[in-house]
Amino acid sequence: MPSYGMFPVGGFCNSVFSPMMSMPSMYSGMGGFYNPFMFMGGCGSGYFNMMMSMQLMQSLMKSLSNITSSWTPSTPSRNYTPSSPTKIPRRYAKNFNVNAKTNLQQLKSVGYNSKKGKKLAETALTDSIGFTGKCAQYVRYALEKTRLSNGMRADGADYGNVLSLNKNFKEISANGLDLKSLPAGCVLVYGRGQAGYSSKYGHVEITTGTGQAVSDGITNNIRPGARVFVPV
């Protein structure tokens, strides 16, 4: 066994490449199996054969490494999670503060609930997008989100009947009232065709206590014929 320095070349080649001696032949005419190094006189023939054999081994190892690194294990699919609803920008009201304070004797006598009123007005303002002809829908959203709804749905004009049956509200007279005097959370209801509102649906809105009332859009005054329902 020839050696170079302290390195036994023949032993190294036999130990590393002996499994390769039984590789299937690349040429069908060579009898099935062959020694890939037989044309260079075997591993023990010299330093040149050893270097060629090592280069071939390095090439094989590099190929295996490339195959391994390019493999990516599949990951289990995840359940689809819908995106959160987009928040509507608050750009339609002049003032997004609400005022739940009042000195009106009418409201005190029916037991105005400032906490309910404040929450209802804030919710209505948050959802306001500008007039779309869906005032009743946006008032209903606010009532349901604040849990002040009795479950009934109606057109704007019919909310007078709806709120009359709702234990969370009591009706007061609109005489002498304006939006600046009413606190947050009072619901104003207009009949069909009343005060210039829709002849088919009427109108309904919620006061903010700052001189405004809100549904899908914002108004700045009480019109004649309004019915006023106070949160209690």
mmCIF file of C-alpha atoms in Angstrom:
data_model
loop_
_atom_site.group_PDB
_atom_site.id
_atom_site.type_symbol
_atom_site.label_atom_id
_atom_site.label_comp_id
_atom_site.label_asym_id
_atom_site.label_seq_id
_atom_site.Cartn_x
_atom_site.Cartn_y
_atom_site.Cartn_z
ATOM 1 C CA MET A 1 0.000 0.000 0.000
ATOM 2 C CA PRO A 2 1.745 3.215 -1.103
ATOM 3 C CA SER A 3 1.535 6.194 1.230
ATOM 4 C CA TYR A 4 2.335 9.903 0.971
ATOM 5 C CA GLY A 5 3.812 11.217 4.218
ATOM 6 C CA MET A 6 1.688 9.613 6.934
ATOM 7 C CA PHE A 7 -1.424 9.258 4.753
ATOM 8 C CA PRO A 8 -2.221 5.701 3.470
ATOM 9 C CA VAL A 9 -3.614 6.440 0.042
ATOM 10 C CA GLY A 10 -4.681 2.945 -0.852
ATOM 11 C CA GLY A 11 -6.544 2.403 2.449
ATOM 12 C CA PHE A 12 -8.292 5.735 2.159
ATOM 13 C CA CYS A 13 -9.544 5.063 -1.344
ATOM 14 C CA ASN A 14 -10.652 1.554 -0.551
ATOM 15 C CA SER A 15 -12.596 2.683 2.504
ATOM 16 C CA VAL A 16 -14.245 5.672 0.820
ATOM 17 C CA PHE A 17 -14.897 4.352 -2.650
ATOM 18 C CA SER A 18 -15.371 0.616 -2.165
ATOM 19 C CA PRO A 19 -19.199 0.979 -2.049
ATOM 20 C CA MET A 20 -19.021 2.648 -5.415
ATOM 21 C CA MET A 21 -17.417 -0.396 -6.975
ATOM 22 C CA SER A 22 -20.864 -1.980 -7.275
ATOM 23 C CA MET A 23 -22.519 1.007 -9.004
ATOM 24 C CA PRO A 24 -24.592 0.094 -12.062
ATOM 25 C CA SER A 25 -22.650 0.518 -15.275
ATOM 26 C CA MET A 26 -23.318 3.639 -17.332
ATOM 27 C CA TYR A 27 -22.695 1.508 -20.387
ATOM 28 C CA SER A 28 -24.777 -1.553 -20.966
ATOM 29 C CA GLY A 29 -21.904 -3.317 -22.673
ATOM 30 C CA MET A 30 -19.701 -3.371 -19.575
ATOM 31 C CA GLY A 31 -21.471 -6.243 -17.816
ATOM 32 C CA GLY A 32 -23.598 -4.475 -15.284
ATOM 33 C CA PHE A 33 -21.038 -3.365 -12.656
ATOM 34 C CA TYR A 34 -17.645 -1.754 -12.884
ATOM 35 C CA ASN A 35 -14.987 0.119 -10.943
ATOM 36 C CA PRO A 36 -15.266 3.785 -12.043
ATOM 37 C CA PHE A 37 -11.538 4.235 -11.369
ATOM 38 C CA MET A 38 -10.303 1.205 -13.232
ATOM 39 C CA PHE A 39 -9.182 3.303 -16.198
ATOM 40 C CA MET A 40 -6.769 5.237 -13.972
ATOM 41 C CA GLY A 41 -5.104 2.132 -12.589
ATOM 42 C CA GLY A 42 -6.915 2.062 -9.227
ATOM 43 C CA CYS A 43 -6.620 4.288 -6.193
ATOM 44 C CA GLY A 44 -3.266 2.914 -5.234
ATOM 45 C CA SER A 45 -1.611 3.926 -8.502
ATOM 46 C CA GLY A 46 -0.582 7.354 -7.249
ATOM 47 C CA TYR A 47 -1.260 10.823 -6.060
ATOM 48 C CA PHE A 48 -2.972 11.826 -9.317
ATOM 49 C CA ASN A 49 -5.625 9.140 -8.991
ATOM 50 C CA MET A 50 -6.229 10.064 -5.352
ATOM 51 C CA MET A 51 -6.823 13.733 -6.247
ATOM 52 C CA MET A 52 -9.169 12.847 -9.085
ATOM 53 C CA SER A 53 -11.117 10.545 -6.796
ATOM 54 C CA MET A 54 -11.413 13.228 -4.109
ATOM 55 C CA GLN A 55 -12.655 15.766 -6.659
ATOM 56 C CA LEU A 56 -15.308 13.324 -7.818
ATOM 57 C CA MET A 57 -16.384 12.713 -4.230
ATOM 58 C CA GLN A 58 -16.612 16.447 -3.581
ATOM 59 C CA SER A 59 -18.744 16.856 -6.704
ATOM 60 C CA LEU A 60 -21.118 14.121 -5.549
ATOM 61 C CA MET A 61 -21.386 15.627 -2.054
ATOM 62 C CA LYS A 62 -22.096 19.072 -3.543
ATOM 63 C CA SER A 63 -24.876 17.640 -5.699
ATOM 64 C CA LEU A 64 -26.459 15.963 -2.680
ATOM 65 C CA SER A 65 -26.173 19.210 -0.709
ATOM 66 C CA ASN A 66 -27.913 21.181 -3.466
ATOM 67 C CA ILE A 67 -30.769 18.688 -3.594
ATOM 68 C CA THR A 68 -31.199 18.827 0.201
ATOM 69 C CA SER A 69 -31.081 22.624 0.418
ATOM 70 C CA SER A 70 -33.648 23.059 -2.369
ATOM 71 C CA TRP A 71 -36.209 20.844 -0.623
ATOM 72 C CA THR A 72 -38.841 22.742 1.354
ATOM 73 C CA PRO A 73 -41.208 20.784 3.599
ATOM 74 C CA SER A 74 -44.876 21.535 3.056
ATOM 75 C CA THR A 75 -46.755 23.274 5.853
ATOM 76 C CA PRO A 76 -50.320 22.422 6.889
ATOM 77 C CA SER A 77 -52.953 24.825 5.620
ATOM 78 C CA ARG A 78 -54.386 27.259 8.149
ATOM 79 C CA ASN A 79 -58.011 28.114 8.620
ATOM 80 C CA TYR A 80 -59.025 31.276 6.781
ATOM 81 C CA THR A 81 -59.510 34.251 9.077
ATOM 82 C CA PRO A 82 -61.519 37.108 7.573
ATOM 83 C CA SER A 83 -60.012 40.542 7.871
ATOM 84 C CA SER A 84 -61.347 42.929 10.431
ATOM 85 C CA PRO A 85 -63.961 45.380 9.166
ATOM 86 C CA THR A 86 -62.543 48.667 7.897
ATOM 87 C CA LYS A 87 -63.173 51.538 10.271
ATOM 88 C CA ILE A 88 -65.106 54.382 8.712
ATOM 89 C CA PRO A 89 -63.206 57.692 8.956
ATOM 90 C CA ARG A 90 -64.823 60.304 11.188
ATOM 91 C CA ARG A 91 -64.904 63.191 8.771
ATOM 92 C CA TYR A 92 -68.579 64.047 8.399
ATOM 93 C CA ALA A 93 -69.471 65.642 11.734
ATOM 94 C CA LYS A 94 -68.284 69.066 12.805
ATOM 95 C CA ASN A 95 -67.816 67.959 16.385
ATOM 96 C CA PHE A 96 -67.300 64.412 17.573
ATOM 97 C CA ASN A 97 -67.573 65.203 21.223
ATOM 98 C CA VAL A 98 -70.882 64.381 22.889
ATOM 99 C CA ASN A 99 -72.578 66.106 25.800
ATOM 100 C CA ALA A 100 -74.750 64.117 28.173
ATOM 101 C CA LYS A 101 -75.464 66.962 30.609
ATOM 102 C CA THR A 102 -78.850 68.673 30.720
ATOM 103 C CA ASN A 103 -80.837 71.123 32.795
ATOM 104 C CA LEU A 104 -84.140 70.427 31.068
ATOM 105 C CA GLN A 105 -86.823 69.593 33.602
ATOM 106 C CA GLN A 106 -88.662 67.462 31.057
ATOM 107 C CA LEU A 107 -85.724 65.083 30.803
ATOM 108 C CA LYS A 108 -85.148 64.953 34.535
ATOM 109 C CA SER A 109 -88.785 64.129 35.129
ATOM 110 C CA VAL A 110 -88.681 61.067 32.831
ATOM 111 C CA GLY A 111 -85.327 59.890 34.230
ATOM 112 C CA TYR A 112 -82.878 60.677 31.435
ATOM 113 C CA ASN A 113 -79.999 58.143 31.555
ATOM 114 C CA SER A 114 -76.808 60.025 30.673
ATOM 115 C CA LYS A 115 -74.681 56.857 30.381
ATOM 116 C CA LYS A 116 -77.012 55.268 27.850
ATOM 117 C CA GLY A 117 -77.366 58.551 25.982
ATOM 118 C CA LYS A 118 -73.613 59.165 25.777
ATOM 119 C CA LYS A 119 -72.856 55.652 24.540
ATOM 120 C CA LEU A 120 -75.635 55.744 21.941
ATOM 121 C CA ALA A 121 -74.512 59.109 20.536
ATOM 122 C CA GLU A 122 -70.833 58.081 20.402
ATOM 123 C CA THR A 123 -71.703 54.849 18.584
ATOM 124 C CA ALA A 124 -73.878 56.664 16.046
ATOM 125 C CA LEU A 125 -71.134 59.230 15.370
ATOM 126 C CA THR A 126 -68.511 56.535 14.852
ATOM 127 C CA ASP A 127 -70.590 54.826 12.153
ATOM 128 C CA SER A 128 -71.709 57.999 10.360
ATOM 129 C CA ILE A 129 -70.670 58.097 6.682
ATOM 130 C CA GLY A 130 -72.817 60.839 5.134
ATOM 131 C CA PHE A 131 -76.412 60.666 3.900
ATOM 132 C CA THR A 132 -77.128 57.527 1.877
ATOM 133 C CA GLY A 133 -80.895 57.261 2.366
ATOM 134 C CA LYS A 134 -80.430 54.624 5.114
ATOM 135 C CA CYS A 135 -81.051 56.652 8.275
ATOM 136 C CA ALA A 136 -83.168 53.922 9.913
ATOM 137 C CA GLN A 137 -80.481 51.303 9.269
ATOM 138 C CA TYR A 138 -77.753 53.364 10.956
ATOM 139 C CA VAL A 139 -79.957 54.233 13.920
ATOM 140 C CA ARG A 140 -80.748 50.526 14.270
ATOM 141 C CA TYR A 141 -77.020 49.705 14.188
ATOM 142 C CA ALA A 142 -76.393 52.147 17.025
ATOM 143 C CA LEU A 143 -79.295 50.804 19.085
ATOM 144 C CA GLU A 144 -78.181 47.212 18.621
ATOM 145 C CA LYS A 145 -74.496 47.902 19.347
ATOM 146 C CA THR A 146 -75.384 49.647 22.612
ATOM 147 C CA ARG A 147 -77.966 46.960 23.471
ATOM 148 C CA LEU A 148 -80.790 49.473 23.630
ATOM 149 C CA SER A 149 -82.759 47.810 20.843
ATOM 150 C CA ASN A 150 -85.908 45.796 21.494
ATOM 151 C CA GLY A 151 -85.265 43.788 18.322
ATOM 152 C CA MET A 152 -87.848 45.553 16.184
ATOM 153 C CA ARG A 153 -86.913 46.962 12.766
ATOM 154 C CA ALA A 154 -88.734 49.665 10.852
ATOM 155 C CA ASP A 155 -88.519 52.561 8.424
ATOM 156 C CA GLY A 156 -87.528 55.926 9.867
ATOM 157 C CA ALA A 157 -91.104 57.153 10.195
ATOM 158 C CA ASP A 158 -92.137 53.999 12.061
ATOM 159 C CA TYR A 159 -89.516 54.337 14.782
ATOM 160 C CA GLY A 160 -92.065 56.313 16.792
ATOM 161 C CA ASN A 161 -94.017 53.089 17.280
ATOM 162 C CA VAL A 162 -90.849 51.039 17.792
ATOM 163 C CA LEU A 163 -89.475 53.294 20.539
ATOM 164 C CA SER A 164 -92.895 53.615 22.212
ATOM 165 C CA LEU A 165 -92.647 49.859 22.867
ATOM 166 C CA ASN A 166 -89.001 50.006 23.983
ATOM 167 C CA LYS A 167 -88.506 50.146 27.770
ATOM 168 C CA ASN A 168 -85.211 52.009 27.274
ATOM 169 C CA PHE A 169 -86.972 55.136 25.948
ATOM 170 C CA LYS A 170 -89.713 57.565 26.939
ATOM 171 C CA GLU A 171 -91.297 60.211 24.733
ATOM 172 C CA ILE A 172 -91.407 63.885 25.679
ATOM 173 C CA SER A 173 -92.911 66.912 23.953
ATOM 174 C CA ALA A 174 -90.727 68.661 21.385
ATOM 175 C CA ASN A 175 -92.223 72.099 22.155
ATOM 176 C CA GLY A 176 -89.513 74.668 22.859
ATOM 177 C CA LEU A 177 -86.657 72.227 22.273
ATOM 178 C CA ASP A 178 -83.672 72.560 19.955
ATOM 179 C CA LEU A 179 -80.569 70.500 19.330
ATOM 180 C CA LYS A 180 -78.425 72.663 21.585
ATOM 181 C CA SER A 181 -80.664 72.026 24.558
ATOM 182 C CA LEU A 182 -81.110 68.279 24.061
ATOM 183 C CA PRO A 183 -78.386 66.031 25.529
ATOM 184 C CA ALA A 184 -76.782 63.038 23.843
ATOM 185 C CA GLY A 185 -78.800 59.976 22.875
ATOM 186 C CA CYS A 186 -82.283 61.373 22.335
ATOM 187 C CA VAL A 187 -83.960 59.929 19.219
ATOM 188 C CA LEU A 188 -85.853 62.239 16.853
ATOM 189 C CA VAL A 189 -88.502 60.703 14.605
ATOM 190 C CA TYR A 190 -90.167 62.350 11.575
ATOM 191 C CA GLY A 191 -93.219 60.995 9.732
ATOM 192 C CA ARG A 192 -93.352 60.313 6.001
ATOM 193 C CA GLY A 193 -92.986 63.498 4.008
ATOM 194 C CA GLN A 194 -92.749 65.522 7.210
ATOM 195 C CA ALA A 195 -90.389 68.532 7.414
ATOM 196 C CA GLY A 196 -89.114 67.843 3.916
ATOM 197 C CA TYR A 197 -87.951 64.287 4.628
ATOM 198 C CA SER A 198 -88.719 61.225 2.459
ATOM 199 C CA SER A 199 -92.389 60.773 1.592
ATOM 200 C CA LYS A 200 -91.801 57.014 1.569
ATOM 201 C CA TYR A 201 -89.595 56.443 4.634
ATOM 202 C CA GLY A 202 -89.617 59.558 6.821
ATOM 203 C CA HIS A 203 -86.504 60.123 8.948
ATOM 204 C CA VAL A 204 -84.912 59.164 12.287
ATOM 205 C CA GLU A 205 -81.731 60.427 14.017
ATOM 206 C CA ILE A 206 -79.896 60.572 17.366
ATOM 207 C CA THR A 207 -78.866 63.764 19.167
ATOM 208 C CA THR A 208 -75.232 64.315 20.209
ATOM 209 C CA GLY A 209 -75.792 67.041 22.832
ATOM 210 C CA THR A 210 -73.597 69.465 20.858
ATOM 211 C CA GLY A 211 -76.180 70.945 18.510
ATOM 212 C CA GLN A 212 -76.205 68.043 16.053
ATOM 213 C CA ALA A 213 -78.168 64.868 15.328
ATOM 214 C CA VAL A 214 -76.772 61.826 13.519
ATOM 215 C CA SER A 215 -77.971 58.800 11.597
ATOM 216 C CA ASP A 216 -76.054 57.936 8.422
ATOM 217 C CA GLY A 217 -75.400 61.677 8.070
ATOM 218 C CA ILE A 218 -75.481 64.800 10.270
ATOM 219 C CA THR A 219 -78.143 67.497 10.742
ATOM 220 C CA ASN A 220 -77.986 70.706 12.765
ATOM 221 C CA ASN A 221 -81.562 71.515 13.771
ATOM 222 C CA ILE A 222 -84.874 70.070 14.907
ATOM 223 C CA ARG A 223 -87.521 70.445 12.234
ATOM 224 C CA PRO A 224 -91.223 70.961 12.944
ATOM 225 C CA GLY A 225 -93.169 67.777 13.699
ATOM 226 C CA ALA A 226 -90.354 65.835 15.371
ATOM 227 C CA ARG A 227 -91.146 63.285 18.068
ATOM 228 C CA VAL A 228 -88.518 63.093 20.831
ATOM 229 C CA PHE A 229 -87.610 59.875 22.642
ATOM 230 C CA VAL A 230 -85.304 60.055 25.653
ATOM 231 C CA PRO A 231 -83.044 57.172 26.851
ATOM 232 C CA VAL A 232 -83.991 56.190 30.412
#
